[in-house]
Each structure stands twice: as structure tokens, then as C-alpha cells.
Backbone as CSV, one residue per row, in Angstrom:
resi,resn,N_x,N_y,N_z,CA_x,CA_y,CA_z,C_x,C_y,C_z
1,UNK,3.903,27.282,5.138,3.502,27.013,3.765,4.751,26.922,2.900
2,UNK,5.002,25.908,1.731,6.072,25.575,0.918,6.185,26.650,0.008
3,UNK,7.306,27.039,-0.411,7.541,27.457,-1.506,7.823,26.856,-2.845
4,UNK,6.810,28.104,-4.059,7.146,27.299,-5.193,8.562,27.093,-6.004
5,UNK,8.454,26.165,-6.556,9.975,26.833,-7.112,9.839,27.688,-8.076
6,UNK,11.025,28.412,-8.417,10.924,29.556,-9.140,10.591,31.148,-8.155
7,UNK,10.466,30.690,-7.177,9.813,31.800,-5.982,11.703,32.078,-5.797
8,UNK,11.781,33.241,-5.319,13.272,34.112,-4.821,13.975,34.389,-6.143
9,UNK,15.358,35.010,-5.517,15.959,35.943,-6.699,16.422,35.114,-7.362
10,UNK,17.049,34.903,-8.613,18.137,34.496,-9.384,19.417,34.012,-9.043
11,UNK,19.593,35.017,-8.134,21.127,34.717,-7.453,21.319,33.732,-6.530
12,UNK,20.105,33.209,-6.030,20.080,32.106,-5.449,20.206,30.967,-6.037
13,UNK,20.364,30.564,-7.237,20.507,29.650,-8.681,22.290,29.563,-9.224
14,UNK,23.481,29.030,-8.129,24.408,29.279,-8.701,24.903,28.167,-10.397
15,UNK,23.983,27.295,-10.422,23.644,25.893,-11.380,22.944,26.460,-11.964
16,UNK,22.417,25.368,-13.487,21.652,25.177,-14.113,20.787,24.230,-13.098
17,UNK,21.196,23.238,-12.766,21.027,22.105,-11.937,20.467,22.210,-10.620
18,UNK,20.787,22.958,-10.052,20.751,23.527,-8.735,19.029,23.623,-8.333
19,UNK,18.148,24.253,-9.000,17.421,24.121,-8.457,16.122,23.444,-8.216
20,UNK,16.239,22.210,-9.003,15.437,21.000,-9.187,16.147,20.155,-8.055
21,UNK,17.723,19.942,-8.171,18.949,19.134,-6.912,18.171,19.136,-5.511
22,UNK,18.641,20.158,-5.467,17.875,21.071,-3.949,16.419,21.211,-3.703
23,UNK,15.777,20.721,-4.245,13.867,21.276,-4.533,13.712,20.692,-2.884
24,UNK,13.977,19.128,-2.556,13.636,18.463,-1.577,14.217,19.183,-0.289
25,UNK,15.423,19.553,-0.642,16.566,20.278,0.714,15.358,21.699,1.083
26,UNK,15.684,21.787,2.473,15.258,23.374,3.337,15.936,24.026,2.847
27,UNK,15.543,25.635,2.457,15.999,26.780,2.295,16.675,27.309,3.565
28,UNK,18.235,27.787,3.235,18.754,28.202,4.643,17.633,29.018,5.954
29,UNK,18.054,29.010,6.826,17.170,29.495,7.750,15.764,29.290,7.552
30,UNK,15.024,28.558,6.987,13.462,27.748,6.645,14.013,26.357,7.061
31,UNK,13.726,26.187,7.756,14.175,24.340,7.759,12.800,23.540,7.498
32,UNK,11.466,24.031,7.953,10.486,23.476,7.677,9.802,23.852,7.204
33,UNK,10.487,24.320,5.845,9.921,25.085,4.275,10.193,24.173,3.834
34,UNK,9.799,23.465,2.925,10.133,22.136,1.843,9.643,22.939,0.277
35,UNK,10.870,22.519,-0.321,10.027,23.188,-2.066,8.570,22.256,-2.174
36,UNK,7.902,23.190,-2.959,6.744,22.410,-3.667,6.339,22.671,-5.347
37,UNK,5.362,22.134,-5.867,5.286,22.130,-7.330,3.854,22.301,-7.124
38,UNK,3.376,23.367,-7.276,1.719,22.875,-7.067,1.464,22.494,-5.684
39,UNK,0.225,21.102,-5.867,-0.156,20.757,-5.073,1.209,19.548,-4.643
40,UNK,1.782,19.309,-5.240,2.922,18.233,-4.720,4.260,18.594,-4.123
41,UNK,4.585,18.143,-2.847,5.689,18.675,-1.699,7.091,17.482,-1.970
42,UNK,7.690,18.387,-2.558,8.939,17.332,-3.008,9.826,16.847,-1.809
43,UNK,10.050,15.571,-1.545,10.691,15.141,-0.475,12.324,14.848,-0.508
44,UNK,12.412,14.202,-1.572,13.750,13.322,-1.554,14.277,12.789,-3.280
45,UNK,15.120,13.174,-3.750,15.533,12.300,-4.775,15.449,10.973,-4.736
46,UNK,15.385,10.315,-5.958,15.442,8.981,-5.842,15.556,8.484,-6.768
47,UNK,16.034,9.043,-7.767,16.468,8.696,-8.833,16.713,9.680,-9.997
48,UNK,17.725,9.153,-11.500,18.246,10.235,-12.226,18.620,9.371,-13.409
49,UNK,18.769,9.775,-14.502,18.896,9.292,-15.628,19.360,10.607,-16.555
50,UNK,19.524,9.978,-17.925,20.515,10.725,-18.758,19.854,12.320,-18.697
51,UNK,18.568,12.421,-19.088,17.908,13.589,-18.843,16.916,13.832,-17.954
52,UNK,16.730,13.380,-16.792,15.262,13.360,-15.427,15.691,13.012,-14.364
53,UNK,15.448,13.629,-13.486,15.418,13.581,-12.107,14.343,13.400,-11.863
54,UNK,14.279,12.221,-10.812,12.566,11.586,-10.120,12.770,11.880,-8.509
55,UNK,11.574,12.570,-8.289,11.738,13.239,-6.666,10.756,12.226,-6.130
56,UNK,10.573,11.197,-5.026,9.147,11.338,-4.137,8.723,12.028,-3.532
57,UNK,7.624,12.288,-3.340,6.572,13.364,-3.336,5.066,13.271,-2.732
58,UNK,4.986,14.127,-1.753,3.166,13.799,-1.078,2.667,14.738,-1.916
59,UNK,1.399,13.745,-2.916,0.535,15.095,-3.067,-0.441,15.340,-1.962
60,UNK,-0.441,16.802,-1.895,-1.088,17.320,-0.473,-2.811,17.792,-0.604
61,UNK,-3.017,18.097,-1.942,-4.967,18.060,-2.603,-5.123,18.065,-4.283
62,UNK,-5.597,17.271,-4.492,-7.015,17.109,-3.359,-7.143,15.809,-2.516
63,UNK,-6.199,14.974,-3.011,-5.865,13.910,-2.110,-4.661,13.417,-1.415
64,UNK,-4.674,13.281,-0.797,-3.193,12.994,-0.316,-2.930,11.663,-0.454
65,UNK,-1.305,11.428,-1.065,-0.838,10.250,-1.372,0.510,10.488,-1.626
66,UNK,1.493,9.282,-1.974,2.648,9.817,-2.410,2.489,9.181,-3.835
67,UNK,3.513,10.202,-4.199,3.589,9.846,-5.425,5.172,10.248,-6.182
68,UNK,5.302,10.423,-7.605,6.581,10.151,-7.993,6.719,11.408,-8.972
69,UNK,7.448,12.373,-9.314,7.616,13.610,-9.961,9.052,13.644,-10.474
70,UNK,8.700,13.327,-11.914,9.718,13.636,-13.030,9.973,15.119,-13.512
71,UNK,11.072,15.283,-13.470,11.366,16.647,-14.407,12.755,16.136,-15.245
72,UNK,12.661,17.086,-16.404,13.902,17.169,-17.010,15.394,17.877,-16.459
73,UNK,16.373,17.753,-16.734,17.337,18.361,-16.110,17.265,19.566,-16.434
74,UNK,17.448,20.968,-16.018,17.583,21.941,-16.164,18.543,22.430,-17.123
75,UNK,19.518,21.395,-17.270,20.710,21.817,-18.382,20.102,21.383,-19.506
76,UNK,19.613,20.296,-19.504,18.572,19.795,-20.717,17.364,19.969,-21.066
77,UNK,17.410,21.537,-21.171,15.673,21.631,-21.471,15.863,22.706,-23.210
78,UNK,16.617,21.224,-24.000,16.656,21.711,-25.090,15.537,21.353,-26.226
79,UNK,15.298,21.727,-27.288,13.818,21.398,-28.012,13.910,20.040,-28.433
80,UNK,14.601,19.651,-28.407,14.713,17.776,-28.838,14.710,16.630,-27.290
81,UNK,15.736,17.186,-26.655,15.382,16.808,-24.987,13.530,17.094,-24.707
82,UNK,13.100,18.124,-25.053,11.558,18.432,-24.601,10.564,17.598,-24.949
83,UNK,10.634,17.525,-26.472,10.351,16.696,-27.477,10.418,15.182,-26.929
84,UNK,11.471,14.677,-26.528,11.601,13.623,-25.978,10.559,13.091,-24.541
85,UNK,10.654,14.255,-23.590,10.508,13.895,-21.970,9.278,13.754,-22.692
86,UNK,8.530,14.427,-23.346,6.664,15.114,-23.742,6.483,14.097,-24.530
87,UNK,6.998,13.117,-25.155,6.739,12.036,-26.166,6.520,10.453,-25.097
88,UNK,7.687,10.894,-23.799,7.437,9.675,-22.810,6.457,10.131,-21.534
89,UNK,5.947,10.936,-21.291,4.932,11.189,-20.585,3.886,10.524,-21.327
90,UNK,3.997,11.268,-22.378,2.392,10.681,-23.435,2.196,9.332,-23.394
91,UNK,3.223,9.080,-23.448,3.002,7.026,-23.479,2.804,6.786,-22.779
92,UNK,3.498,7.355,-21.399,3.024,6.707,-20.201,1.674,6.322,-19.940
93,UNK,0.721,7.784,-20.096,-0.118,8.257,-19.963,-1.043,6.944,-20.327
94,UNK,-1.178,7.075,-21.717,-1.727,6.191,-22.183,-1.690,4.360,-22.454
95,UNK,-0.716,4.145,-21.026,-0.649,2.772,-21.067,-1.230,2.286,-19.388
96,UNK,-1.859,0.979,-19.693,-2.716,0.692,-18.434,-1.851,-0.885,-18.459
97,UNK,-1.019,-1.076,-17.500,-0.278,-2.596,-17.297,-0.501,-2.557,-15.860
98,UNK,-0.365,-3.472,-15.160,-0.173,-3.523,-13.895,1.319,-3.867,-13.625
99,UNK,1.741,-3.430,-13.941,3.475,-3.443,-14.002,3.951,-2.527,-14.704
100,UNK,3.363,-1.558,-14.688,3.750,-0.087,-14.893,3.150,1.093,-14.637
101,UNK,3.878,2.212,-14.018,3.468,3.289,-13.150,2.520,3.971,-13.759
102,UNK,1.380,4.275,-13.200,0.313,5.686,-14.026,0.786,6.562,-13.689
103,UNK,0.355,7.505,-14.635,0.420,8.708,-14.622,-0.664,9.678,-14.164
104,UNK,-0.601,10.433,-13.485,-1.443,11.088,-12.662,-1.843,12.524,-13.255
105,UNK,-0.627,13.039,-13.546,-0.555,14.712,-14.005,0.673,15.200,-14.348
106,UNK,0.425,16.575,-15.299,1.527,16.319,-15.725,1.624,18.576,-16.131
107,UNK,2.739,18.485,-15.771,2.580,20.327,-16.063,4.136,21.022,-16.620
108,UNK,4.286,22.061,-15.946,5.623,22.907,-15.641,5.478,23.597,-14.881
109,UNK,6.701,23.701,-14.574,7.120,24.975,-13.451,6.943,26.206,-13.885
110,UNK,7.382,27.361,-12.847,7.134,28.263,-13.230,7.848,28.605,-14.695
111,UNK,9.192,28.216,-14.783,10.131,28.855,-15.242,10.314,27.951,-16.772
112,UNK,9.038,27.217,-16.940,8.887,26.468,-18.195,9.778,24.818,-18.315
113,UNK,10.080,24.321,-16.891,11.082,23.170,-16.611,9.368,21.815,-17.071
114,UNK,9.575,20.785,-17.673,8.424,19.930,-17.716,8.708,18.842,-16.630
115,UNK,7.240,18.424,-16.410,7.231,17.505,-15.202,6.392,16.362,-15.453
116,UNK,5.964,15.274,-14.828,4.981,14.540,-14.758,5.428,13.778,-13.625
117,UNK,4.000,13.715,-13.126,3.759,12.978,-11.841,3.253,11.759,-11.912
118,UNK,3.680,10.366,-11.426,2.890,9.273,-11.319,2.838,8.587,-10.385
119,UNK,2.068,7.415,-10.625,2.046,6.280,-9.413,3.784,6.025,-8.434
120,UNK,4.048,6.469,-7.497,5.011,5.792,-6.850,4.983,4.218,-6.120
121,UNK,6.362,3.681,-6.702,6.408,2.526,-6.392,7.518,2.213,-5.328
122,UNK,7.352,1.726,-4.335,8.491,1.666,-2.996,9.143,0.197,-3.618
123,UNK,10.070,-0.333,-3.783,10.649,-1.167,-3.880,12.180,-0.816,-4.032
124,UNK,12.900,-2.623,-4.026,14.620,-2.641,-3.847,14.671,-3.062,-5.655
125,UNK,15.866,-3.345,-5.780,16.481,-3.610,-7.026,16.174,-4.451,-7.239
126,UNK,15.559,-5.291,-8.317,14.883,-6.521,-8.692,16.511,-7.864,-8.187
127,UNK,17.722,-7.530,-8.347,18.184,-8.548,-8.077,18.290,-8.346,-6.922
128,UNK,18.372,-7.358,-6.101,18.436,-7.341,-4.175,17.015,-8.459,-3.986
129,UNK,16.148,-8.201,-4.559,15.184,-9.080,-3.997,14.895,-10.562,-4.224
130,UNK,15.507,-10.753,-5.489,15.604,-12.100,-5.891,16.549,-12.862,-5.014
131,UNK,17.828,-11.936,-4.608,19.073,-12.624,-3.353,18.169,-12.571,-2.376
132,UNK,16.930,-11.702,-1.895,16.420,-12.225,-0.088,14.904,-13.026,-0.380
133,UNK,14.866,-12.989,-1.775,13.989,-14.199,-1.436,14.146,-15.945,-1.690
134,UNK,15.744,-15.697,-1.868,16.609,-17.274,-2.739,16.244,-17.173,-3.472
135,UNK,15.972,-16.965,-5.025,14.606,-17.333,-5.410,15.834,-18.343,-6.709
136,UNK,15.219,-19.293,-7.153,16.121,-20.141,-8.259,15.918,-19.522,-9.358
137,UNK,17.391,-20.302,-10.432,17.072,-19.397,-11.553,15.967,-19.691,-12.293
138,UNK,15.282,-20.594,-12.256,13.720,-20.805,-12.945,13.299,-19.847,-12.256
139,UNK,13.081,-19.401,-11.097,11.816,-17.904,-10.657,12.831,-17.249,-10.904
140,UNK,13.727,-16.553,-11.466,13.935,-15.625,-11.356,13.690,-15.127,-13.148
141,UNK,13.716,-16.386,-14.017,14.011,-15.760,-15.004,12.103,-15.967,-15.527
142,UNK,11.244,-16.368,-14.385,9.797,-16.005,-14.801,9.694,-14.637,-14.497
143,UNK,10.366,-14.331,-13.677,10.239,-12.988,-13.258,10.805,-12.240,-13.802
144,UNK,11.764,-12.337,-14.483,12.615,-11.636,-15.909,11.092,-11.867,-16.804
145,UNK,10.743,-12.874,-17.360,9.942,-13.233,-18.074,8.487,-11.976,-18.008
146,UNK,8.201,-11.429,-16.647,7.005,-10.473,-16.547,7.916,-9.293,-16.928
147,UNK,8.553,-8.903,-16.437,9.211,-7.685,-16.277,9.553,-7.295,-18.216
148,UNK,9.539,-8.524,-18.991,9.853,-8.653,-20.483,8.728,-8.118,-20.638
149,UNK,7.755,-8.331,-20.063,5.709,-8.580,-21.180,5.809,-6.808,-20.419
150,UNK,6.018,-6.649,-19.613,5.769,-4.981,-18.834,6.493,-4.224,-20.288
151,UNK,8.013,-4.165,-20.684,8.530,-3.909,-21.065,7.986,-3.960,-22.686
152,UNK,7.526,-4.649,-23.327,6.974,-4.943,-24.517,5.776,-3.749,-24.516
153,UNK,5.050,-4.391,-23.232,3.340,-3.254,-23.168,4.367,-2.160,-23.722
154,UNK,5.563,-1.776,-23.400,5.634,-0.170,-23.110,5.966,0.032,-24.996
């Protein structure tokens, strides 16, 4: 069974950072302990930005699927940073595009870190894919052209 985070001593926390970084990594001597959040088993980073780290993630119930789990950085869990992550969840939340991720759920950790979980999307870098599919600059810039109307919805 996974552990939550926030589970063990303090001293195991030599970061601010550290223990969102590591959520996906085995605990020494646990190798097939994986952190978890709830019902969701954090796998792998996969992305990071000025203030969020995005883990993929199986949720394990009530359904199983993967999915995508935002948190704020641990160094940044200041009242205007909070303010911020909790202002872009909300939107998320409430936007229905098909070119943009739902949102599923949304909580904290033990230790008051905010999160939200959504639709995961497996894909390469919009120009990696435009180079393997040739695509000309007329498709590419229709496809700039959706990715604009996604971007507007938001």
C-alpha cells in the first residue's frame, strides 16, 4: 500500500521542494511503495512551470484511469501564488472545449500544498509533430489557427 505524502518525519524533507520532486521516486528501502495523494498514485513528472509541478498519475478508485496532478511548488505556497493556482483551477473547471483538459478534482495535501487533477493528455510537442507529419505551412498554421480558438475559450 502507497504512502501519503506528508506520512514520515520532517527530517526526511531536506527542501522545500523535495517532497512533491520525489512524490513519484521509491522511498529508500520501499522500492514498490510509490507516493500517493488520495486515491491518485503519482508516477512520473512531466512537467513544471513558474509555480506547478504536473505529475502523471493512475487514479486507482473509484475508477481507474490516468490522469494529470498539479500542485504548486512548495516554495511557492505564498497567499498570492495560492490565490493564483485556486483562480486557474476554477477556470479550468468551468470550461468545456475539446481542446482543453477537464478537470476532475481538486484538494490538498496533508500539509495544506493545493492540487488539481485532470484529464491527461499523452502527446509530443506540437512542432515535433508537425516535423513527422510534413505537414505545410498552410496545415500547420490551421493548426496554430485551433490551438488560437482553444486558447481564446480559455
Amino acid at each position: 500500500m502507497g504512502r501519503l505524502i506528508g506520512e514520515g518525519s520532517p527530517d526526511d524533507v531536506s527542501t522545500a521542494d523535495t517532497l512533491v520532486q520525489s512524490a513519484a521516486m521509491p522511498r529508500k528501502g520501499a522500492a514498490d511503495e510509490l507516493q500517493q495523494i488520495g486515491p491518485y498514485q503519482l508516477v512520473e513528472k512531466i512537467g513544471e512551470g513558474g509555480f506547478g509541478i504536473v505529475y502523471r498519475a493512475e487514479q486507482l478508485r473509484p475508477v481507474k484511469r490516468r490522469v494529470a496532478v498539479k500542485f504548486t511548488r512548495r516554495g511557492m505556497a505564498w497567499p498570492g501564488i495560492i490565490a493564483r493556482f485556486e483562480a486557474e483551477r476554477q477556470a479550468l473547471a468551468l470550461m468545456e472545449h475539446p481542446n482543453i483538459a477537464r478537470v476532475y478534482d481538486a484538494g490538498a495535501t496533508p500539509e495544506g500544498l493545493p492540487y488539481f487533477v485532470m484529464e491527461f493528455v499523452d502527446g509530443v510537442p506540437l512542432t515535433t509533430y508537425c516535423d513527422s507529419q510534413r505537414m505545410t505551412i498552410r496545415e500547420r498554421l490551421v493548426l496554430f489557427a485551433e490551438v488560437c480558438e482553444a486558447v481564446q475559450h480559455a
